[in-house]
Amino acid sequence: MSYTFYSSLHFISLLGLSLILGALWGLYTNKNDSKKLLSILLSIHGLILFFILLAGFGLIAKTNLNWSLWIYIKLILWVILGFLPLIIKKSGQKLSHSSLLHSLVLLFIFLLFLIAVLSVKLRF
């Protein structure tokens, strides 16, 4: 597969992840008890995390990068993204419809996109 394919998959997966995290945040703050919808959203979250990891390792292989600090930082971010639904659930139960929480989630998503764009432009 080409560098463009892995780069596009990585970026589209990050976009999908932000949509799923937004949907989970809305589900938790509205205290919707739909177990089936929650199960579907969490499954999609895991699948998207897999695609992000797959595309990331594909980009590493295509660019012949060494295991630099940047790759370790991105792996730590990937683990944090894996735990983010749990964090959203816990904070959504305590701070329902909090504008502060909403702002922090949006800031985090913006930073993810910024990291993705910079990594594509600078080829980290």
Coordinates of C-alpha atoms in Angstrom, one line a residue, residues 1-119:
M1 CA 0.0 0.0 0.0
S2 CA 1.1 3.5 -0.6
Y3 CA 2.1 6.3 1.7
T4 CA -0.9 8.3 0.6
F5 CA -3.2 5.4 1.5
Y6 CA -1.8 5.0 5.0
S7 CA -1.8 8.8 5.6
S8 CA -5.4 9.1 4.4
L9 CA -6.5 6.2 6.5
H10 CA -4.8 7.7 9.6
F11 CA -6.5 11.1 9.1
I12 CA -9.9 9.7 8.3
S13 CA -9.7 7.4 11.3
L14 CA -8.9 10.4 13.6
L15 CA -11.9 12.2 12.1
G16 CA -14.1 9.1 12.8
L17 CA -12.7 8.8 16.3
S18 CA -13.6 12.4 17.1
L19 CA -17.2 11.7 15.9
I20 CA -17.5 8.6 18.0
L21 CA -16.1 10.3 21.1
G22 CA -18.6 13.1 20.6
A23 CA -21.4 10.6 20.2
L24 CA -20.3 8.8 23.4
W25 CA -20.1 12.1 25.3
G26 CA -23.6 13.0 24.2
L27 CA -24.9 9.5 25.2
Y28 CA -23.3 9.7 28.6
T29 CA -24.3 13.3 29.4
N30 CA -27.9 12.7 28.4
K31 CA -28.0 9.6 30.6
N32 CA -29.5 7.6 27.8
D33 CA -29.8 3.9 28.9
S34 CA -29.6 2.4 25.4
K35 CA -27.2 -0.5 26.0
K36 CA -27.3 -1.5 22.4
L37 CA -26.3 1.9 21.1
L38 CA -23.5 2.1 23.7
S39 CA -22.3 -1.3 22.6
I40 CA -22.3 -0.3 18.9
L41 CA -20.4 2.9 19.6
L42 CA -17.8 1.3 21.8
S43 CA -17.3 -1.4 19.1
I44 CA -16.8 1.3 16.5
H45 CA -14.4 3.1 18.9
G46 CA -12.2 0.0 19.1
L47 CA -12.3 -0.7 15.4
I48 CA -11.3 2.9 14.7
L49 CA -8.4 2.6 17.2
F50 CA -7.2 -0.4 15.3
F51 CA -7.3 1.5 12.0
I52 CA -5.3 4.3 13.6
L53 CA -2.7 1.9 14.9
L54 CA -2.6 0.0 11.5
A55 CA -2.2 3.2 9.5
G56 CA 0.4 4.5 12.0
F57 CA 2.6 1.5 11.7
G58 CA 2.1 1.5 7.9
L59 CA 3.4 5.1 7.8
I60 CA 6.4 4.1 10.0
A61 CA 7.2 1.2 7.6
K62 CA 6.8 3.4 4.4
T63 CA 9.0 6.2 5.7
N64 CA 11.6 3.9 7.3
L65 CA 11.5 5.9 10.6
N66 CA 13.4 4.8 13.6
W67 CA 11.6 4.5 16.9
S68 CA 12.0 8.1 17.9
L69 CA 10.4 9.9 20.8
W70 CA 7.6 11.1 18.6
I71 CA 6.4 7.6 17.9
Y72 CA 6.4 6.8 21.7
I73 CA 4.4 10.0 22.3
K74 CA 1.9 9.0 19.7
L75 CA 1.6 5.5 21.2
I76 CA 0.9 7.0 24.6
L77 CA -1.8 9.2 23.0
W78 CA -3.3 6.1 21.4
V79 CA -3.6 4.4 24.8
I80 CA -5.2 7.6 26.3
L81 CA -7.6 7.6 23.4
G82 CA -8.5 4.0 24.3
F83 CA -9.4 5.0 27.8
L84 CA -11.2 8.2 26.8
P85 CA -14.7 6.6 26.8
L86 CA -14.2 5.6 30.4
I87 CA -13.1 9.1 31.3
I88 CA -16.0 10.6 29.4
K89 CA -18.4 8.3 31.2
K90 CA -17.1 9.1 34.7
S91 CA -17.0 12.9 34.0
G92 CA -20.3 12.8 32.2
Q93 CA -22.0 11.4 35.2
K94 CA -20.7 14.1 37.5
L95 CA -20.8 17.1 35.2
S96 CA -23.7 16.6 32.9
H97 CA -23.9 19.3 30.3
S98 CA -20.9 21.1 31.7
S99 CA -19.5 23.7 29.3
L100 CA -16.1 23.2 30.8
L101 CA -16.1 19.5 29.9
H102 CA -17.4 20.3 26.4
S103 CA -14.6 22.8 25.9
L104 CA -12.0 20.4 27.0
V105 CA -13.2 17.6 24.8
L106 CA -13.3 20.0 21.8
L107 CA -9.8 21.3 22.6
F108 CA -8.5 17.7 22.8
I109 CA -10.1 16.8 19.5
F110 CA -8.6 20.0 17.9
L111 CA -5.1 19.0 19.2
L112 CA -5.5 15.6 17.7
F113 CA -6.2 17.0 14.3
L114 CA -3.3 19.4 14.7
I115 CA -1.0 16.5 15.5
A116 CA -2.3 14.6 12.6
V117 CA -1.9 17.4 10.1
L118 CA 1.6 18.3 11.4
S119 CA 2.7 14.6 11.2

